[in-house]
């Protein structure tokens, strides 16, 4: 659930996979009821319908056949140019119940061509089912027997539908949106990697707002905000603060600065459910996470560094090697999940975190410049 870029355009979630699943289920129920005792032949119109047909057929419990056709344009030998031809239709359909499965009906031009061809095949009955339908643009005098979801005249992509060739593999349906304007970065790094220092430098350099979860908690508790009091009630009992409380705090923090050029999130998200909540929240604002930038430092090096710091810092958790190792393994488990989460969106950037402060700022800046 996050804004995505396909070719030159940006898209936001419009119909979730759960809603699609529900619509497919209803179509299956209706068609099963109407085809009782018959063995219908379902004909999917390629390319877009492959996903809908697969999900539909999987749920259809009675005998049926499945086939696909494609309406292809080819260059005719005469001067009139393009001629439409139906490819893949070689079944004998005489006396059969034929149900055309379409992913989307827009103007109905495609369907009209196909309908004409099938009408001549002495079928018992010919019906049309479409998952998506744009009633405002449909101008044809054709019966559409089953409609999954009617939508306004807006371009959509995902669940089999493409934008100039790509996007068919997306599980949700997306619609066009404007280009995000913020630079929002999730900064990650193991304890002792110098994340706080780098966040401070980068915030100045790029004019961003730095939100550290630790700082956010401390301020809310000190100011006795509703969320601060709630968070403290968990902490006092030795329990972890639930994700929902942390997320609400973060939203409030972001909403305080509506004209920000972007944010550096430090210490958030920590779990996949937090990452999903952040994506949904930003998407509602027409914004998105530009990238997760992670400082990669070998554990052994950090242990030395932290033990060294422990000699003077007085922090007991900096003096015990076993405790430090626990912190690392906890960090590794957590980042692994988030790394995968952002990698799946092509938004993970790992940076070598070994070097001087200046070196590392330089490396981080190279990534920040591109986000
Ligand atoms: P028609 O206008 O009903 O003939 O639709 C023609 C074809 O355009 C459909 O089969 C789809 O492949 C494609 N199409 C129509 N609307 C959309 C859309 O919103 N997104 C992606 N493809 C679409
Ligand atoms: Mg189609």
Short mmCIF file of C-alpha atoms and ligand atoms in Angstrom, two decimals:
data_model
loop_
_atom_site.label_atom_id
_atom_site.label_comp_id
_atom_site.label_asym_id
_atom_site.label_seq_id
_atom_site.Cartn_x
_atom_site.Cartn_y
_atom_site.Cartn_z
CA UNK A 1 0.00 0.00 0.00
CA UNK A 2 2.21 2.70 -1.22
CA UNK A 3 2.61 4.98 -4.20
CA UNK A 4 4.42 3.25 -7.05
CA UNK A 5 6.06 4.49 -10.22
CA UNK A 6 5.51 2.76 -13.56
CA UNK A 7 7.43 4.24 -16.48
CA UNK A 8 6.90 8.01 -16.09
CA UNK A 9 3.73 7.91 -13.98
CA UNK A 10 2.78 7.56 -10.31
CA UNK A 11 -0.03 5.33 -9.07
CA UNK A 12 -1.77 4.89 -5.71
CA UNK A 13 -3.79 1.99 -4.34
CA UNK A 14 -7.39 2.15 -5.48
CA UNK A 15 -8.97 -1.29 -5.02
CA UNK A 16 -7.32 -3.67 -2.57
CA UNK A 17 -6.76 -7.34 -3.29
CA UNK A 18 -9.32 -8.21 -0.60
CA UNK A 19 -12.01 -6.19 -2.41
CA UNK A 20 -11.08 -7.83 -5.71
CA UNK A 21 -11.28 -11.26 -4.12
CA UNK A 22 -14.73 -10.43 -2.78
CA UNK A 23 -15.93 -9.30 -6.23
CA UNK A 24 -14.55 -12.44 -7.91
CA UNK A 25 -16.27 -14.57 -5.28
CA UNK A 26 -19.65 -12.93 -5.93
CA UNK A 27 -19.27 -13.45 -9.69
CA UNK A 28 -18.49 -17.13 -9.12
CA UNK A 29 -21.61 -17.52 -6.96
CA UNK A 30 -23.89 -15.82 -9.50
CA UNK A 31 -22.52 -17.73 -12.49
CA UNK A 32 -22.52 -21.08 -10.65
CA UNK A 33 -26.18 -20.58 -9.83
CA UNK A 34 -27.11 -19.69 -13.42
CA UNK A 35 -25.12 -22.56 -14.96
CA UNK A 36 -26.49 -25.35 -12.77
CA UNK A 37 -26.49 -28.67 -14.63
CA UNK A 38 -24.61 -27.23 -17.59
CA UNK A 39 -20.90 -27.47 -18.45
CA UNK A 40 -20.07 -23.93 -19.50
CA UNK A 41 -16.99 -22.98 -21.46
CA UNK A 42 -15.27 -19.91 -20.05
CA UNK A 43 -13.33 -17.85 -22.54
CA UNK A 44 -10.80 -15.40 -21.19
CA UNK A 45 -9.77 -12.44 -23.32
CA UNK A 46 -6.00 -12.08 -23.27
CA UNK A 47 -3.80 -10.52 -22.10
CA UNK A 48 -5.42 -8.70 -19.20
CA UNK A 49 -7.86 -11.37 -18.06
CA UNK A 50 -5.38 -14.12 -17.16
CA UNK A 51 -5.31 -13.30 -13.47
CA UNK A 52 -9.06 -12.87 -13.11
CA UNK A 53 -9.71 -16.10 -15.02
CA UNK A 54 -7.24 -18.06 -12.88
CA UNK A 55 -8.81 -16.83 -9.64
CA UNK A 56 -12.31 -17.32 -10.98
CA UNK A 57 -11.73 -20.90 -12.17
CA UNK A 58 -10.02 -21.90 -8.94
CA UNK A 59 -13.21 -21.03 -7.08
CA UNK A 60 -15.64 -22.52 -9.61
CA UNK A 61 -16.63 -25.89 -8.16
CA UNK A 62 -18.59 -27.51 -11.00
CA UNK A 63 -17.61 -28.98 -14.35
CA UNK A 64 -16.41 -26.38 -16.81
CA UNK A 65 -13.95 -25.84 -19.64
CA UNK A 66 -11.52 -22.97 -20.04
CA UNK A 67 -10.04 -21.38 -23.09
CA UNK A 68 -8.38 -18.11 -24.05
CA UNK A 69 -8.55 -15.89 -27.10
CA UNK A 70 -6.72 -12.79 -28.10
CA UNK A 71 -7.79 -10.02 -30.39
CA UNK A 72 -4.69 -9.21 -32.38
CA UNK A 73 -4.15 -6.42 -34.86
CA UNK A 74 -1.99 -7.26 -37.81
CA UNK A 75 -0.93 -5.21 -40.75
CA UNK A 76 -3.22 -6.13 -43.65
CA UNK A 77 -1.87 -6.48 -47.14
CA UNK A 78 -4.31 -3.89 -48.44
CA UNK A 79 -3.92 -0.18 -47.96
CA UNK A 80 -6.62 0.12 -45.29
CA UNK A 81 -4.07 -0.85 -42.64
CA UNK A 82 -4.92 -2.65 -39.42
CA UNK A 83 -7.27 -5.62 -39.39
CA UNK A 84 -8.47 -7.31 -36.18
CA UNK A 85 -8.24 -11.05 -35.92
CA UNK A 86 -9.26 -13.42 -33.13
CA UNK A 87 -6.42 -15.77 -32.28
CA UNK A 88 -6.80 -19.04 -30.38
CA UNK A 89 -10.46 -19.69 -31.02
CA UNK A 90 -10.64 -23.16 -32.48
CA UNK A 91 -13.14 -24.94 -30.23
CA UNK A 92 -16.42 -26.21 -31.55
CA UNK A 93 -18.86 -24.10 -29.61
CA UNK A 94 -22.07 -25.32 -31.18
CA UNK A 95 -24.79 -25.86 -28.59
CA UNK A 96 -22.53 -24.74 -25.74
CA UNK A 97 -22.98 -22.21 -22.98
CA UNK A 98 -20.19 -19.75 -23.61
CA UNK A 99 -19.22 -17.19 -20.98
CA UNK A 100 -16.72 -14.52 -21.93
CA UNK A 101 -14.51 -13.44 -19.02
CA UNK A 102 -13.14 -9.93 -19.41
CA UNK A 103 -10.85 -8.08 -17.06
CA UNK A 104 -12.19 -4.67 -17.97
CA UNK A 105 -14.77 -3.20 -20.31
CA UNK A 106 -14.09 0.39 -21.17
CA UNK A 107 -15.58 1.70 -24.45
CA UNK A 108 -16.67 -1.84 -25.35
CA UNK A 109 -14.92 -1.71 -28.75
CA UNK A 110 -12.91 -4.87 -28.09
CA UNK A 111 -15.88 -6.73 -26.76
CA UNK A 112 -18.05 -5.81 -29.72
CA UNK A 113 -15.59 -7.35 -32.15
CA UNK A 114 -15.38 -10.54 -30.10
CA UNK A 115 -19.11 -10.72 -29.54
CA UNK A 116 -19.79 -10.61 -33.29
CA UNK A 117 -17.45 -13.54 -33.92
CA UNK A 118 -18.93 -15.74 -31.20
CA UNK A 119 -22.53 -14.93 -32.11
CA UNK A 120 -22.03 -16.74 -35.45
CA UNK A 121 -21.02 -20.01 -33.82
CA UNK A 122 -24.51 -21.41 -33.07
CA UNK A 123 -23.87 -21.39 -29.35
CA UNK A 124 -26.66 -22.29 -26.93
CA UNK A 125 -26.14 -19.05 -25.07
CA UNK A 126 -23.47 -16.36 -24.99
CA UNK A 127 -22.90 -14.39 -21.82
CA UNK A 128 -20.45 -11.73 -20.78
CA UNK A 129 -18.84 -11.32 -17.37
CA UNK A 130 -16.40 -8.54 -16.57
CA UNK A 131 -14.48 -7.87 -13.40
CA UNK A 132 -14.26 -4.09 -13.96
CA UNK A 133 -16.67 -1.92 -15.87
CA UNK A 134 -16.62 1.78 -16.77
CA UNK A 135 -20.31 2.67 -17.23
CA UNK A 136 -19.55 6.32 -18.12
CA UNK A 137 -17.59 5.39 -21.25
CA UNK A 138 -19.39 2.25 -22.35
CA UNK A 139 -21.40 3.21 -25.43
CA UNK A 140 -22.31 -0.13 -27.01
CA UNK A 141 -25.62 -1.88 -27.24
CA UNK A 142 -24.37 -5.15 -25.76
CA UNK A 143 -25.74 -7.05 -22.78
CA UNK A 144 -23.21 -7.29 -19.95
CA UNK A 145 -24.61 -10.10 -17.83
CA UNK A 146 -22.25 -10.02 -14.86
CA UNK A 147 -20.32 -7.04 -13.49
CA UNK A 148 -17.80 -7.27 -10.66
CA UNK A 149 -16.98 -3.65 -9.83
CA UNK A 150 -18.14 -0.52 -11.67
CA UNK A 151 -15.59 2.28 -11.65
CA UNK A 152 -15.45 5.87 -12.93
CA UNK A 153 -13.62 6.69 -16.15
CA UNK A 154 -10.13 6.56 -14.68
CA UNK A 155 -7.13 4.63 -15.91
CA UNK A 156 -6.30 1.70 -13.64
CA UNK A 157 -3.45 -0.79 -13.48
CA UNK A 158 -2.66 -4.06 -11.65
CA UNK A 159 -4.28 -7.49 -11.28
CA UNK A 160 -3.60 -8.34 -14.93
CA UNK A 161 -4.06 -4.82 -16.31
CA UNK A 162 -1.03 -3.01 -17.61
CA UNK A 163 0.27 0.46 -18.21
CA UNK A 164 2.33 0.27 -21.37
CA UNK A 165 3.31 -3.33 -20.73
CA UNK A 166 4.08 -3.28 -17.02
CA UNK A 167 2.11 -3.51 -13.78
CA UNK A 168 0.17 -6.69 -14.54
CA UNK A 169 1.77 -8.51 -11.61
CA UNK A 170 0.49 -6.10 -8.95
CA UNK A 171 -1.98 -7.69 -6.52
CA UNK A 172 -3.98 -4.50 -5.91
CA UNK A 173 -5.55 -2.17 -8.45
CA UNK A 174 -3.87 1.22 -8.66
CA UNK A 175 -4.96 4.53 -10.18
CA UNK A 176 -3.06 7.57 -11.41
CA UNK A 177 -1.89 10.10 -8.88
CA UNK A 178 0.37 13.16 -8.81
CA UNK A 179 4.11 12.92 -8.28
CA UNK A 180 5.09 12.88 -4.57
CA UNK A 181 6.94 16.03 -3.51
CA UNK A 182 8.60 15.01 -0.22
CA UNK A 183 11.90 13.28 0.39
CA UNK A 184 11.07 10.75 3.11
CA UNK A 185 13.89 8.55 4.27
CA UNK A 186 13.95 5.70 6.74
CA UNK A 187 17.43 5.75 8.26
CA UNK A 188 18.62 2.46 9.66
CA UNK A 189 21.76 1.35 11.37
CA UNK A 190 22.84 -0.93 14.21
CA UNK A 191 23.49 0.45 17.71
CA UNK A 192 26.76 2.37 17.65
CA UNK A 193 26.80 3.00 13.88
CA UNK A 194 26.58 6.76 14.29
CA UNK A 195 23.03 7.10 13.03
CA UNK A 196 22.12 10.02 15.28
CA UNK A 197 25.19 12.00 14.17
CA UNK A 198 24.47 11.35 10.49
CA UNK A 199 20.78 12.19 10.83
CA UNK A 200 21.76 15.56 12.35
CA UNK A 201 24.10 16.38 9.46
CA UNK A 202 21.75 15.20 6.71
CA UNK A 203 18.76 17.05 8.16
CA UNK A 204 20.69 20.32 7.82
CA UNK A 205 22.05 19.53 4.39
CA UNK A 206 18.67 18.58 2.86
CA UNK A 207 16.31 20.74 4.91
CA UNK A 208 14.47 17.73 6.30
CA UNK A 209 12.77 17.13 9.63
CA UNK A 210 14.40 14.50 11.81
CA UNK A 211 12.00 12.34 13.82
CA UNK A 212 13.66 9.94 16.21
CA UNK A 213 11.32 7.53 17.97
CA UNK A 214 13.31 7.78 21.19
CA UNK A 215 13.07 11.57 21.20
CA UNK A 216 9.41 11.44 20.28
CA UNK A 217 8.61 9.15 23.23
CA UNK A 218 10.57 11.26 25.68
CA UNK A 219 8.83 14.50 24.60
CA UNK A 220 5.34 12.96 24.69
CA UNK A 221 5.94 11.51 28.15
CA UNK A 222 7.46 14.73 29.47
CA UNK A 223 4.62 16.85 28.06
CA UNK A 224 2.08 14.32 29.38
CA UNK A 225 0.19 14.11 26.08
CA UNK A 226 -2.64 11.56 25.88
CA UNK A 227 -0.38 9.23 23.88
CA UNK A 228 2.57 9.90 26.16
CA UNK A 229 0.56 8.88 29.24
CA UNK A 230 -0.67 5.80 27.42
CA UNK A 231 2.84 4.81 26.34
CA UNK A 232 4.15 5.31 29.86
CA UNK A 233 1.46 3.04 31.31
CA UNK A 234 2.88 0.17 29.24
CA UNK A 235 6.49 1.01 29.96
CA UNK A 236 5.86 1.24 33.72
CA UNK A 237 4.56 -2.32 33.69
CA UNK A 238 7.65 -3.41 31.79
CA UNK A 239 5.66 -4.04 28.58
CA UNK A 240 6.44 -2.98 25.04
CA UNK A 241 4.47 0.00 23.74
CA UNK A 242 1.98 -1.40 21.18
CA UNK A 243 2.52 -0.51 17.51
CA UNK A 244 -0.74 1.45 17.33
CA UNK A 245 0.38 3.90 20.03
CA UNK A 246 3.77 4.45 18.37
CA UNK A 247 2.12 4.91 14.98
CA UNK A 248 -0.38 7.45 16.32
CA UNK A 249 2.46 9.40 17.93
CA UNK A 250 4.39 9.42 14.69
CA UNK A 251 1.39 10.58 12.67
CA UNK A 252 0.84 13.46 15.11
CA UNK A 253 4.51 14.39 14.78
CA UNK A 254 4.37 14.42 10.97
CA UNK A 255 1.08 16.34 10.91
CA UNK A 256 2.60 19.08 13.09
CA UNK A 257 4.74 20.18 10.13
CA UNK A 258 2.47 20.07 7.04
CA UNK A 259 4.86 22.08 4.85
CA UNK A 260 7.95 19.95 5.56
CA UNK A 261 10.16 19.12 2.57
CA UNK A 262 10.43 15.62 3.97
CA UNK A 263 11.36 13.57 7.00
CA UNK A 264 14.20 11.41 8.23
CA UNK A 265 12.63 8.61 10.24
CA UNK A 266 15.08 7.28 12.78
CA UNK A 267 14.09 4.24 14.84
CA UNK A 268 10.83 3.86 12.96
CA UNK A 269 9.45 1.66 11.49
CA UNK A 270 10.71 -1.21 13.60
CA UNK A 271 8.21 -3.84 12.57
CA UNK A 272 6.53 -4.77 9.33
CA UNK A 273 3.15 -3.68 10.65
CA UNK A 274 4.63 -0.24 11.43
CA UNK A 275 6.07 -0.07 7.91
CA UNK A 276 2.67 -0.90 6.40
CA UNK A 277 0.94 1.69 8.60
CA UNK A 278 3.50 4.32 7.55
CA UNK A 279 2.96 3.50 3.86
CA UNK A 280 -0.82 3.81 4.19
CA UNK A 281 -0.52 7.08 6.13
CA UNK A 282 1.83 8.65 3.57
CA UNK A 283 -0.18 7.37 0.63
CA UNK A 284 -3.25 9.18 1.95
CA UNK A 285 -1.21 12.38 1.74
CA UNK A 286 -0.09 11.57 -1.80
CA UNK A 287 3.41 10.94 -0.47
CA UNK A 288 5.61 7.89 -0.04
CA UNK A 289 8.85 6.60 1.48
CA UNK A 290 11.59 7.56 -0.96
CA UNK A 291 13.98 4.98 0.41
CA UNK A 292 15.34 3.05 3.33
CA UNK A 293 18.99 3.84 3.83
CA UNK A 294 20.84 1.39 6.05
CA UNK A 295 24.33 1.76 7.46
CA UNK A 296 25.99 -1.62 7.20
CA UNK A 297 28.69 -2.27 9.78
CA UNK A 298 30.14 -5.66 10.76
CA UNK A 299 29.07 -6.68 14.27
CA UNK A 300 32.57 -7.43 15.53
CA UNK A 301 33.73 -3.91 14.79
CA UNK A 302 30.77 -2.39 16.57
CA UNK A 303 31.23 -4.53 19.65
CA UNK A 304 34.77 -3.17 20.01
CA UNK A 305 33.50 0.37 19.50
CA UNK A 306 30.69 0.03 22.03
CA UNK A 307 32.89 -1.65 24.65
CA UNK A 308 35.35 1.22 24.22
CA UNK A 309 32.50 3.73 24.66
CA UNK A 310 31.29 1.76 27.73
CA UNK A 311 34.55 2.46 29.53
CA UNK A 312 33.64 6.16 29.70
CA UNK A 313 29.88 6.41 29.01
CA UNK A 314 28.79 4.73 32.22
CA UNK A 315 25.99 2.91 30.32
CA UNK A 316 25.88 -0.59 31.80
CA UNK A 317 24.44 -2.00 28.59
CA UNK A 318 27.59 -0.77 26.83
CA UNK A 319 29.88 -2.75 29.13
CA UNK A 320 28.58 -6.27 28.83
CA UNK A 321 29.52 -8.12 25.64
CA UNK A 322 26.64 -10.61 25.97
CA UNK A 323 24.11 -7.77 26.25
CA UNK A 324 25.64 -6.05 23.24
CA UNK A 325 25.43 -9.25 21.22
CA UNK A 326 21.75 -9.60 22.16
CA UNK A 327 21.12 -6.06 20.90
CA UNK A 328 22.78 -6.95 17.61
CA UNK A 329 20.94 -10.16 17.01
CA UNK A 330 17.70 -8.35 17.81
CA UNK A 331 18.65 -5.65 15.32
CA UNK A 332 19.55 -8.22 12.65
CA UNK A 333 16.25 -10.05 12.98
CA UNK A 334 14.27 -6.83 12.78
CA UNK A 335 16.17 -5.24 9.90
CA UNK A 336 16.10 -8.43 7.88
CA UNK A 337 12.30 -8.18 7.76
CA UNK A 338 12.28 -4.46 6.92
CA UNK A 339 15.06 -4.86 4.39
CA UNK A 340 12.93 -7.40 2.54
CA UNK A 341 9.89 -5.14 2.85
CA UNK A 342 11.61 -2.16 1.23
CA UNK A 343 13.60 -4.28 -1.22
CA UNK A 344 10.30 -5.55 -2.59
CA UNK A 345 9.51 -1.91 -3.45
CA UNK A 346 13.01 -1.30 -4.85
CA UNK A 347 13.65 1.12 -2.01
CA UNK A 348 16.47 -0.47 -0.02
CA UNK A 349 19.90 1.17 -0.10
CA UNK A 350 22.70 -0.39 1.93
CA UNK A 351 25.68 1.87 2.71
CA UNK A 352 29.11 0.85 3.98
CA UNK A 353 29.06 2.28 7.51
CA UNK A 354 32.77 1.80 8.21
CA UNK A 355 34.87 4.95 7.95
CA UNK A 356 35.09 8.50 9.21
CA UNK A 357 31.96 10.58 9.86
CA UNK A 358 32.79 12.62 6.77
CA UNK A 359 33.21 9.53 4.55
CA UNK A 360 29.90 8.14 5.66
CA UNK A 361 28.03 11.44 5.22
CA UNK A 362 29.41 11.52 1.67
CA UNK A 363 28.19 7.99 0.95
CA UNK A 364 24.78 8.72 2.44
CA UNK A 365 24.53 11.96 0.45
CA UNK A 366 25.13 10.08 -2.79
CA UNK A 367 21.98 8.09 -2.07
CA UNK A 368 19.98 11.03 -0.66
CA UNK A 369 20.71 13.04 -3.82
CA UNK A 370 18.99 10.39 -5.93
CA UNK A 371 15.90 9.93 -3.75
P1 LIG B 1 -12.38 -1.23 -24.61
O1 LIG B 1 -12.29 0.26 -24.65
O2 LIG B 1 -13.56 -1.70 -23.77
O3 LIG B 1 -12.34 -1.85 -25.97
O4 LIG B 1 -11.08 -1.72 -23.84
C1 LIG B 1 -9.97 -2.06 -24.57
C2 LIG B 1 -8.86 -2.60 -23.74
O5 LIG B 1 -8.19 -1.49 -23.19
C3 LIG B 1 -9.19 -3.46 -22.55
O6 LIG B 1 -9.36 -4.82 -22.85
C4 LIG B 1 -7.97 -3.29 -21.70
O7 LIG B 1 -6.94 -4.13 -22.16
C5 LIG B 1 -7.60 -1.86 -22.01
N1 LIG B 1 -8.07 -0.94 -20.95
C6 LIG B 1 -9.20 -0.23 -20.90
N2 LIG B 1 -9.25 0.53 -19.78
C7 LIG B 1 -8.12 0.25 -19.10
C8 LIG B 1 -7.57 0.71 -17.85
O8 LIG B 1 -8.13 1.52 -17.09
N3 LIG B 1 -6.35 0.21 -17.50
C9 LIG B 1 -5.69 -0.68 -18.27
N4 LIG B 1 -6.15 -1.13 -19.44
C10 LIG B 1 -7.36 -0.68 -19.84
MG1 LIG B 2 -8.77 -6.86 -22.11
#
